[in-house]
mmCIF file of C-alpha atoms and ligand atoms in Angstrom:
data_model
loop_
_atom_site.group_PDB
_atom_site.id
_atom_site.type_symbol
_atom_site.label_atom_id
_atom_site.label_comp_id
_atom_site.label_asym_id
_atom_site.label_seq_id
_atom_site.Cartn_x
_atom_site.Cartn_y
_atom_site.Cartn_z
ATOM 1 C CA MET A 1 -63.173 -18.706 -29.475
ATOM 2 C CA ILE A 2 -61.317 -15.961 -27.629
ATOM 3 C CA LYS A 3 -62.864 -12.511 -27.214
ATOM 4 C CA GLY A 4 -61.808 -9.944 -29.768
ATOM 5 C CA GLU A 5 -60.168 -12.560 -31.959
ATOM 6 C CA TRP A 6 -63.128 -13.247 -34.133
ATOM 7 C CA GLN A 7 -65.116 -10.971 -36.371
ATOM 8 C CA TRP A 8 -67.474 -11.277 -39.268
ATOM 9 C CA ARG A 9 -67.719 -8.611 -41.942
ATOM 10 C CA LEU A 10 -70.839 -7.739 -43.851
ATOM 11 C CA ARG A 11 -71.126 -5.053 -46.500
ATOM 12 C CA CYS A 12 -73.952 -2.638 -45.766
ATOM 13 C CA LYS A 13 -75.975 -0.645 -48.245
ATOM 14 C CA VAL A 14 -76.464 2.112 -45.693
ATOM 15 C CA LEU A 15 -73.578 4.124 -44.326
ATOM 16 C CA SER A 16 -73.735 4.376 -40.581
ATOM 17 C CA LEU A 17 -70.968 6.205 -38.794
ATOM 18 C CA SER A 18 -71.750 5.289 -35.243
ATOM 19 C CA PHE A 19 -72.767 2.285 -33.237
ATOM 20 C CA SER A 20 -76.479 2.408 -32.741
ATOM 21 C CA PRO A 21 -78.363 -0.664 -31.598
ATOM 22 C CA SER A 22 -81.640 0.762 -32.877
ATOM 23 C CA ASN A 23 -80.126 0.758 -36.388
ATOM 24 C CA THR A 24 -79.307 -2.940 -36.263
ATOM 25 C CA PRO A 25 -79.801 -4.110 -39.838
ATOM 26 C CA HIS A 26 -82.292 -6.901 -40.379
ATOM 27 C CA SER A 27 -79.583 -9.326 -41.489
ATOM 28 C CA MET A 28 -78.070 -9.023 -38.019
ATOM 29 C CA SER A 29 -81.449 -9.794 -36.471
ATOM 30 C CA LEU A 30 -80.702 -13.364 -37.540
ATOM 31 C CA LEU A 31 -78.761 -13.396 -34.285
ATOM 32 C CA ASN A 32 -80.817 -13.567 -31.118
ATOM 33 C CA HIS A 33 -80.959 -10.744 -28.647
ATOM 34 C CA SER A 34 -79.528 -10.683 -25.128
ATOM 35 C CA CYS A 35 -79.342 -7.646 -22.838
ATOM 36 C CA ASP A 36 -75.929 -9.073 -21.875
ATOM 37 C CA PRO A 37 -74.628 -10.281 -25.254
ATOM 38 C CA ASN A 38 -71.393 -12.042 -26.167
ATOM 39 C CA CYS A 39 -70.997 -10.102 -29.436
ATOM 40 C CA VAL A 40 -71.278 -6.463 -30.529
ATOM 41 C CA ILE A 41 -71.760 -4.715 -33.835
ATOM 42 C CA VAL A 42 -69.506 -1.840 -34.874
ATOM 43 C CA PHE A 43 -69.378 -0.009 -38.180
ATOM 44 C CA GLU A 44 -66.344 0.645 -40.329
ATOM 45 C CA GLY A 45 -67.384 2.811 -43.278
ATOM 46 C CA TYR A 46 -69.800 0.730 -45.324
ATOM 47 C CA GLN A 47 -68.910 -2.414 -43.457
ATOM 48 C CA LEU A 48 -70.607 -3.804 -40.447
ATOM 49 C CA LEU A 49 -68.436 -5.804 -38.087
ATOM 50 C CA LEU A 50 -69.803 -8.415 -35.747
ATOM 51 C CA ARG A 51 -67.203 -8.953 -33.023
ATOM 52 C CA SER A 52 -66.983 -11.332 -30.075
ATOM 53 C CA VAL A 53 -66.519 -9.551 -26.742
ATOM 54 C CA ARG A 54 -66.354 -12.672 -24.563
ATOM 55 C CA ASP A 55 -64.686 -16.031 -24.836
ATOM 56 C CA ILE A 56 -67.284 -18.219 -26.536
ATOM 57 C CA GLN A 57 -67.484 -21.985 -26.180
ATOM 58 C CA ILE A 58 -68.052 -24.303 -29.163
ATOM 59 C CA GLY A 59 -71.783 -24.611 -29.719
ATOM 60 C CA GLU A 60 -72.593 -21.527 -27.637
ATOM 61 C CA GLU A 61 -75.151 -19.217 -29.215
ATOM 62 C CA LEU A 62 -73.928 -15.841 -30.515
ATOM 63 C CA THR A 63 -76.016 -12.940 -29.233
ATOM 64 C CA ILE A 64 -76.150 -9.169 -29.719
ATOM 65 C CA SER A 65 -78.231 -6.477 -28.032
ATOM 66 C CA TYR A 66 -80.936 -5.034 -30.281
ATOM 67 C CA ILE A 67 -81.470 -2.094 -27.956
ATOM 68 C CA GLU A 68 -79.497 0.413 -25.903
ATOM 69 C CA SER A 69 -78.438 -0.510 -22.360
ATOM 70 C CA LEU A 70 -79.424 2.643 -20.483
ATOM 71 C CA MET A 71 -82.947 1.459 -19.705
ATOM 72 C CA THR A 72 -84.602 -0.303 -16.801
ATOM 73 C CA THR A 73 -85.741 -3.903 -17.244
ATOM 74 C CA SER A 74 -89.367 -2.902 -17.803
ATOM 75 C CA GLU A 75 -88.394 -0.290 -20.408
ATOM 76 C CA ARG A 76 -86.222 -2.827 -22.258
ATOM 77 C CA GLN A 77 -89.043 -5.361 -22.150
ATOM 78 C CA LYS A 78 -91.511 -2.813 -23.528
ATOM 79 C CA GLN A 79 -89.221 -1.786 -26.385
ATOM 80 C CA LEU A 80 -88.380 -5.382 -27.327
ATOM 81 C CA MET A 81 -92.056 -6.295 -27.350
ATOM 82 C CA ARG A 82 -93.048 -3.197 -29.353
ATOM 83 C CA GLN A 83 -90.257 -3.452 -31.946
ATOM 84 C CA TYR A 84 -89.447 -7.171 -32.097
ATOM 85 C CA CYS A 85 -92.496 -8.872 -30.502
ATOM 86 C CA PHE A 86 -90.751 -11.018 -27.910
ATOM 87 C CA GLU A 87 -90.061 -11.067 -24.195
ATOM 88 C CA CYS A 88 -86.419 -11.251 -23.109
ATOM 89 C CA ASP A 89 -85.624 -13.743 -20.342
ATOM 90 C CA CYS A 90 -81.878 -13.173 -20.099
ATOM 91 C CA LEU A 91 -80.256 -13.163 -16.654
ATOM 92 C CA LEU A 92 -80.226 -9.358 -16.464
ATOM 93 C CA CYS A 93 -83.985 -9.291 -17.066
ATOM 94 C CA GLN A 94 -84.675 -12.150 -14.647
ATOM 95 C CA ASN A 95 -82.700 -10.433 -11.875
ATOM 96 C CA GLN A 96 -83.774 -6.899 -12.868
ATOM 97 C CA GLU A 97 -80.108 -6.147 -12.461
ATOM 98 C CA LYS A 98 -79.037 -2.554 -11.722
ATOM 99 C CA ASP A 99 -82.628 -1.267 -11.925
ATOM 100 C CA ALA A 100 -82.325 0.338 -8.454
ATOM 101 C CA GLU A 101 -79.111 2.201 -9.395
ATOM 102 C CA LYS A 102 -80.595 3.295 -12.695
ATOM 103 C CA LEU A 103 -83.454 5.112 -10.956
ATOM 104 C CA ASP A 104 -81.566 6.223 -7.858
ATOM 105 C CA GLY A 105 -82.417 9.695 -6.505
ATOM 106 C CA GLU A 106 -85.659 11.611 -5.964
ATOM 107 C CA GLU A 107 -88.315 10.434 -8.392
ATOM 108 C CA HIS A 108 -89.881 13.826 -9.179
ATOM 109 C CA VAL A 109 -86.394 15.177 -9.891
ATOM 110 C CA TRP A 110 -85.329 12.450 -12.347
ATOM 111 C CA LYS A 111 -88.742 12.505 -14.037
ATOM 112 C CA GLU A 112 -88.175 16.153 -14.925
ATOM 113 C CA VAL A 113 -84.681 15.358 -16.219
ATOM 114 C CA LYS A 114 -86.100 12.438 -18.229
ATOM 115 C CA ASP A 115 -88.652 14.736 -19.903
ATOM 116 C CA VAL A 116 -85.978 17.272 -20.835
ATOM 117 C CA VAL A 117 -83.580 14.595 -22.161
ATOM 118 C CA ASN A 118 -86.363 13.051 -24.270
ATOM 119 C CA GLU A 119 -87.269 16.448 -25.727
ATOM 120 C CA VAL A 120 -83.749 17.216 -26.991
ATOM 121 C CA ARG A 121 -83.431 16.769 -30.725
ATOM 122 C CA TYR A 122 -80.054 16.986 -32.434
ATOM 123 C CA PRO A 123 -79.393 20.753 -32.649
ATOM 124 C CA LYS A 124 -78.628 22.183 -36.070
ATOM 125 C CA SER A 125 -77.140 25.553 -35.181
ATOM 126 C CA LYS A 126 -74.849 27.157 -32.609
ATOM 127 C CA GLU A 127 -77.837 28.962 -31.076
ATOM 128 C CA GLU A 128 -79.688 25.683 -30.618
ATOM 129 C CA TRP A 129 -76.641 24.093 -28.978
ATOM 130 C CA GLU A 130 -76.433 27.097 -26.634
ATOM 131 C CA GLN A 131 -80.078 26.636 -25.671
ATOM 132 C CA VAL A 132 -79.532 22.925 -24.999
ATOM 133 C CA LEU A 133 -76.449 23.621 -22.893
ATOM 134 C CA ALA A 134 -78.216 26.337 -20.866
ATOM 135 C CA ARG A 135 -81.055 23.930 -20.107
ATOM 136 C CA CYS A 136 -78.649 21.178 -19.038
ATOM 137 C CA GLN A 137 -76.595 23.590 -16.913
ATOM 138 C CA ASN A 138 -79.735 24.831 -15.146
ATOM 139 C CA LEU A 139 -81.015 21.391 -14.302
ATOM 140 C CA LEU A 140 -77.612 19.985 -13.342
ATOM 141 C CA SER A 141 -76.954 22.833 -10.935
ATOM 142 C CA SER A 142 -80.443 22.894 -9.407
ATOM 143 C CA ASN A 143 -80.311 19.092 -8.935
ATOM 144 C CA ARG A 144 -76.868 19.075 -7.341
ATOM 145 C CA GLY A 145 -76.834 16.563 -4.483
ATOM 146 C CA ARG A 146 -80.337 15.315 -5.289
ATOM 147 C CA LEU A 147 -79.532 13.040 -8.206
ATOM 148 C CA PRO A 148 -76.489 10.745 -8.447
ATOM 149 C CA ASP A 149 -74.606 10.609 -11.760
ATOM 150 C CA THR A 150 -75.490 6.903 -11.917
ATOM 151 C CA ASN A 151 -79.165 7.772 -12.444
ATOM 152 C CA ILE A 152 -79.613 7.003 -16.151
ATOM 153 C CA TYR A 153 -81.437 10.260 -16.946
ATOM 154 C CA GLN A 154 -78.810 12.306 -15.119
ATOM 155 C CA LEU A 155 -76.170 10.372 -17.081
ATOM 156 C CA LYS A 156 -77.928 11.115 -20.375
ATOM 157 C CA MET A 157 -78.059 14.786 -19.381
ATOM 158 C CA LEU A 158 -74.314 14.811 -18.639
ATOM 159 C CA ASP A 159 -73.692 13.245 -22.056
ATOM 160 C CA CYS A 160 -75.907 15.870 -23.664
ATOM 161 C CA ALA A 161 -74.073 18.706 -21.841
ATOM 162 C CA MET A 162 -70.735 17.220 -22.947
ATOM 163 C CA ASP A 163 -71.871 17.076 -26.596
ATOM 164 C CA ALA A 164 -73.113 20.669 -26.423
ATOM 165 C CA CYS A 165 -69.815 21.875 -24.929
ATOM 166 C CA ILE A 166 -67.793 20.053 -27.607
ATOM 167 C CA ASN A 167 -69.925 21.613 -30.337
ATOM 168 C CA LEU A 168 -69.520 25.031 -28.744
ATOM 169 C CA GLU A 169 -65.780 24.414 -28.217
ATOM 170 C CA CYS A 170 -66.024 24.850 -24.441
ATOM 171 C CA TRP A 171 -63.345 22.234 -23.859
ATOM 172 C CA GLU A 172 -62.849 22.630 -20.114
ATOM 173 C CA GLU A 173 -66.543 22.288 -19.350
ATOM 174 C CA ALA A 174 -66.831 19.367 -21.791
ATOM 175 C CA LEU A 175 -64.112 17.562 -19.842
ATOM 176 C CA TYR A 176 -65.868 18.306 -16.554
ATOM 177 C CA TYR A 177 -69.094 16.622 -17.748
ATOM 178 C CA GLY A 178 -67.278 13.851 -19.604
ATOM 179 C CA SER A 179 -65.217 12.901 -16.549
ATOM 180 C CA ARG A 180 -68.398 12.570 -14.508
ATOM 181 C CA THR A 181 -69.796 10.031 -16.987
ATOM 182 C CA LEU A 182 -66.867 7.604 -16.720
ATOM 183 C CA GLY A 183 -67.864 5.986 -13.391
ATOM 184 C CA PRO A 184 -71.465 5.369 -14.496
ATOM 185 C CA TYR A 185 -70.228 4.112 -17.893
ATOM 186 C CA ARG A 186 -68.044 1.558 -16.069
ATOM 187 C CA LEU A 187 -71.110 0.452 -14.110
ATOM 188 C CA TYR A 188 -73.508 0.140 -17.072
ATOM 189 C CA TYR A 189 -71.074 -0.903 -19.798
ATOM 190 C CA PRO A 190 -68.826 -3.346 -17.925
ATOM 191 C CA GLY A 191 -66.361 -5.603 -19.694
ATOM 192 C CA PHE A 192 -65.884 -4.769 -23.347
ATOM 193 C CA HIS A 193 -68.419 -2.325 -24.744
ATOM 194 C CA PRO A 194 -67.860 -0.061 -27.772
ATOM 195 C CA LEU A 195 -69.691 2.891 -26.210
ATOM 196 C CA ARG A 196 -67.394 2.876 -23.183
ATOM 197 C CA ALA A 197 -64.306 2.689 -25.410
ATOM 198 C CA VAL A 198 -65.512 5.679 -27.433
ATOM 199 C CA GLN A 199 -66.385 7.676 -24.305
ATOM 200 C CA LEU A 200 -62.934 7.029 -22.810
ATOM 201 C CA MET A 201 -61.365 8.132 -26.080
ATOM 202 C CA ARG A 202 -63.376 11.375 -26.105
ATOM 203 C CA VAL A 203 -62.412 12.169 -22.502
ATOM 204 C CA GLY A 204 -58.774 11.258 -23.203
ATOM 205 C CA LYS A 205 -58.712 13.637 -26.188
ATOM 206 C CA LEU A 206 -60.171 16.434 -24.047
ATOM 207 C CA GLN A 207 -57.504 15.822 -21.374
ATOM 208 C CA TYR A 208 -54.823 15.841 -24.078
ATOM 209 C CA SER A 209 -56.134 19.129 -25.523
ATOM 210 C CA GLN A 210 -55.861 20.678 -22.058
ATOM 211 C CA ASP A 211 -52.241 19.532 -21.572
ATOM 212 C CA MET A 212 -53.190 16.937 -18.955
ATOM 213 C CA PHE A 213 -50.829 14.421 -20.511
ATOM 214 C CA PRO A 214 -50.423 11.770 -17.759
ATOM 215 C CA GLN A 215 -54.216 11.659 -17.224
ATOM 216 C CA ALA A 216 -54.852 11.603 -20.987
ATOM 217 C CA LEU A 217 -52.428 8.713 -21.448
ATOM 218 C CA GLU A 218 -54.090 6.697 -18.694
ATOM 219 C CA THR A 219 -57.570 7.297 -20.157
ATOM 220 C CA LEU A 220 -56.427 6.519 -23.711
ATOM 221 C CA LYS A 221 -54.816 3.279 -22.509
ATOM 222 C CA GLN A 222 -58.118 2.231 -20.968
ATOM 223 C CA ALA A 223 -59.868 3.079 -24.263
ATOM 224 C CA TYR A 224 -57.242 1.060 -26.162
ATOM 225 C CA ASN A 225 -57.690 -2.034 -23.979
ATOM 226 C CA ILE A 226 -61.430 -2.094 -24.657
ATOM 227 C CA MET A 227 -61.263 -1.007 -28.291
ATOM 228 C CA LYS A 228 -58.820 -3.742 -29.323
ATOM 229 C CA VAL A 229 -61.606 -6.192 -28.441
ATOM 230 C CA THR A 230 -64.685 -4.190 -29.533
ATOM 231 C CA HIS A 231 -63.257 -2.660 -32.729
ATOM 232 C CA GLY A 232 -60.033 -4.540 -33.443
ATOM 233 C CA THR A 233 -56.591 -3.088 -34.157
ATOM 234 C CA ASP A 234 -57.328 -2.486 -37.868
ATOM 235 C CA HIS A 235 -60.330 -0.250 -37.247
ATOM 236 C CA SER A 236 -59.943 3.409 -38.305
ATOM 237 C CA LEU A 237 -61.021 4.631 -34.864
ATOM 238 C CA MET A 238 -58.288 2.515 -33.332
ATOM 239 C CA GLN A 239 -55.746 4.067 -35.713
ATOM 240 C CA ALA A 240 -56.893 7.545 -34.609
ATOM 241 C CA LEU A 241 -56.630 6.486 -30.970
ATOM 242 C CA LEU A 242 -53.107 5.120 -31.420
ATOM 243 C CA GLU A 243 -52.017 8.323 -33.137
ATOM 244 C CA ILE A 244 -53.095 10.552 -30.254
ATOM 245 C CA LYS A 245 -51.724 8.082 -27.683
ATOM 246 C CA GLU A 246 -48.318 8.155 -29.410
ATOM 247 C CA GLN A 247 -48.344 11.967 -29.538
ATOM 248 C CA CYS A 248 -49.111 12.023 -25.835
ATOM 249 C CA GLU A 249 -46.266 9.596 -25.066
ATOM 250 C CA ALA A 250 -43.847 11.640 -27.202
ATOM 251 C CA ILE A 251 -44.692 14.867 -25.326
ATOM 252 C CA MET A 252 -44.279 13.111 -21.985
ATOM 253 C CA ARG A 253 -40.834 11.795 -23.007
ATOM 254 C CA MET A 254 -39.718 15.348 -23.808
ATOM 255 C CA GLN A 255 -40.893 16.770 -20.486
HETATM 256 ZN ZN1 ZN B 301 -82.862 -9.233 -21.223
#
């Protein structure tokens, strides 16, 4: 079975608009967990799609991740035990892979960032978004040079700052934070991962909106190459991506 060429559709009772491992419906828990799975789940309206993201041999077990990836091995183990009552012994857990990079930087600095990131609840008003952004800006500037963007809490803070800027329509600043997330996303979501495809698409759209057409096209192409495997060419997000990519190509032809 070749990656991206197989998917299984299931109708959901609950509408979920974004990929969220913590929302994995119980029916999908029939599949075993791996922190490095060969399948992913994406939503399309009321439908849940299970898609292969690796070539899978006959008889090979299909796996998905029940939890998010931006955690150290011990945090993943704790969450899996608390929520699903088992201990994961996948290769990533055995090798504690990327744990050192995830917690790189001064410990007292990232612990403060971790606390702030964990405190943020989805803001409901412009004023709340402004408060969130101010907090992120403060910490990001005071921690400059002390915390690499690959530190998972720093990365979550950059994501948070990007979201706040998009909500407040500060496009240039949103692109600045978004661009900084792409390297760490490549590190933590290697291969074909829906979150990386979506992040590339968001950054590509920001580049497009700021007339950075060659850069936007390059970013959108990267998003396309991942999304055709993680979402498939029929997915509505893919249609939206193709539309903006074509607009970008048309503008570049005219220049
Ligand atoms: Zn594992």
